[in-house]
């Protein structure tokens, strides 16, 4: 994927986080002084990985519902989360601790 596209998507995500900072700030309070600092340190640098907060913000910005499937070593079935709640997701991401991958259907 082109670095230009990655930077653009990160910019969209940072814009959504800052525009809706009242919704997202409680998740980073105590770690960062404001949403701009969070975005400067965690969203915009190309070497930083996306976390649930960035995925949620990007989903809202692009208006593309997704299903997250969390796979770890916990007993039982993987946990599935749909963003936004109640939507019909068009994309499924599988999350293994530290990494997201696209899950393609058959």
Tab-separated table of C-alpha atoms in Angstrom:
chain	number	residue	atom	x	y	z
A	1	UNK	CA	0.000	0.000	0.000
A	2	UNK	CA	1.317	3.418	-0.867
A	3	UNK	CA	2.670	5.463	2.038
A	4	UNK	CA	0.589	8.376	0.754
A	5	UNK	CA	-2.595	6.363	1.298
A	6	UNK	CA	-1.482	5.312	4.794
A	7	UNK	CA	-0.767	8.929	5.743
A	8	UNK	CA	-4.130	10.037	4.310
A	9	UNK	CA	-6.050	7.407	6.294
A	10	UNK	CA	-4.149	8.402	9.441
A	11	UNK	CA	-5.048	12.037	8.779
A	12	UNK	CA	-8.735	11.104	8.425
A	13	UNK	CA	-8.557	9.170	11.689
A	14	UNK	CA	-6.835	12.039	13.538
A	15	UNK	CA	-9.419	14.477	12.205
A	16	UNK	CA	-12.294	12.290	13.441
A	17	UNK	CA	-10.684	11.829	16.852
A	18	UNK	CA	-10.152	15.564	17.274
A	19	UNK	CA	-13.575	16.525	15.898
A	20	UNK	CA	-15.261	14.142	18.352
A	21	UNK	CA	-12.719	14.527	21.140
A	22	UNK	CA	-15.397	14.679	23.856
A	23	UNK	CA	-16.311	11.090	22.944
A	24	UNK	CA	-12.754	9.765	22.726
A	25	UNK	CA	-10.809	11.805	25.289
A	26	UNK	CA	-11.932	9.734	28.320
A	27	UNK	CA	-10.051	6.756	26.838
A	28	UNK	CA	-6.711	8.601	26.782
A	29	UNK	CA	-7.087	10.960	29.754
A	30	UNK	CA	-4.190	10.741	32.142
A	31	UNK	CA	-1.899	9.561	29.350
A	32	UNK	CA	-2.166	12.620	27.098
A	33	UNK	CA	-3.136	16.221	27.815
A	34	UNK	CA	-5.555	16.437	24.889
A	35	UNK	CA	-6.630	14.631	21.731
A	36	UNK	CA	-4.166	16.551	19.554
A	37	UNK	CA	-1.253	15.236	21.616
A	38	UNK	CA	-2.652	11.691	21.361
A	39	UNK	CA	-2.990	12.038	17.589
A	40	UNK	CA	0.510	13.530	17.223
A	41	UNK	CA	2.086	10.663	19.180
A	42	UNK	CA	-0.143	7.649	18.459
A	43	UNK	CA	-2.069	8.211	15.211
A	44	UNK	CA	0.040	10.216	12.778
A	45	UNK	CA	3.459	8.476	13.114
A	46	UNK	CA	3.609	5.794	10.428
A	47	UNK	CA	5.457	3.387	12.730
A	48	UNK	CA	2.598	3.290	15.283
A	49	UNK	CA	-0.015	0.528	15.186
A	50	UNK	CA	-3.743	1.237	15.256
A	51	UNK	CA	-5.713	0.286	18.337
A	52	UNK	CA	-9.447	-0.096	18.948
A	53	UNK	CA	-9.885	3.668	19.417
A	54	UNK	CA	-8.391	4.462	16.008
A	55	UNK	CA	-10.379	1.691	14.318
A	56	UNK	CA	-13.628	3.010	15.819
A	57	UNK	CA	-12.852	6.598	14.773
A	58	UNK	CA	-11.934	5.574	11.229
A	59	UNK	CA	-15.103	3.489	10.934
A	60	UNK	CA	-17.183	6.507	11.931
A	61	UNK	CA	-15.276	8.855	9.634
A	62	UNK	CA	-15.610	6.622	6.571
A	63	UNK	CA	-19.107	5.405	7.508
A	64	UNK	CA	-18.066	1.819	6.806
A	65	UNK	CA	-19.320	-0.694	9.390
A	66	UNK	CA	-16.909	-3.431	10.402
A	67	UNK	CA	-16.849	-6.596	12.444
A	68	UNK	CA	-13.860	-7.149	14.725
A	69	UNK	CA	-13.040	-10.717	15.710
A	70	UNK	CA	-10.745	-10.845	18.734
A	71	UNK	CA	-8.611	-13.976	18.782
A	72	UNK	CA	-6.305	-14.610	21.713
A	73	UNK	CA	-5.437	-17.536	23.948
A	74	UNK	CA	-8.547	-17.128	26.128
A	75	UNK	CA	-10.719	-20.194	26.504
A	76	UNK	CA	-13.908	-20.275	24.465
A	77	UNK	CA	-14.972	-18.768	21.181
A	78	UNK	CA	-13.421	-15.569	19.775
A	79	UNK	CA	-15.166	-12.350	20.764
A	80	UNK	CA	-16.933	-10.478	17.949
A	81	UNK	CA	-17.683	-6.743	18.036
A	82	UNK	CA	-19.631	-4.858	15.366
A	83	UNK	CA	-18.946	-1.137	14.910
A	84	UNK	CA	-21.274	0.684	14.993
A	85	UNK	CA	-23.622	-1.428	17.117
A	86	UNK	CA	-26.399	-3.053	15.121
A	87	UNK	CA	-24.864	-2.312	11.711
A	88	UNK	CA	-24.464	-4.804	8.880
A	89	UNK	CA	-20.656	-4.947	8.519
A	90	UNK	CA	-19.071	-5.006	5.093
A	91	UNK	CA	-15.516	-5.654	6.360
A	92	UNK	CA	-14.256	-8.154	8.933
A	93	UNK	CA	-10.973	-7.608	10.752
A	94	UNK	CA	-9.364	-10.286	12.865
A	95	UNK	CA	-7.399	-9.005	15.845
A	96	UNK	CA	-4.590	-10.996	17.328
A	97	UNK	CA	-2.842	-9.175	20.178
A	98	UNK	CA	-0.868	-6.375	18.558
A	99	UNK	CA	-2.072	-6.838	14.978
A	100	UNK	CA	-5.172	-6.537	12.737
A	101	UNK	CA	-5.690	-8.503	9.511
A	102	UNK	CA	-8.527	-8.470	6.983
A	103	UNK	CA	-10.580	-11.653	7.140
A	104	UNK	CA	-11.839	-12.620	3.694
A	105	UNK	CA	-15.073	-14.612	3.371
A	106	UNK	CA	-15.490	-17.515	0.996
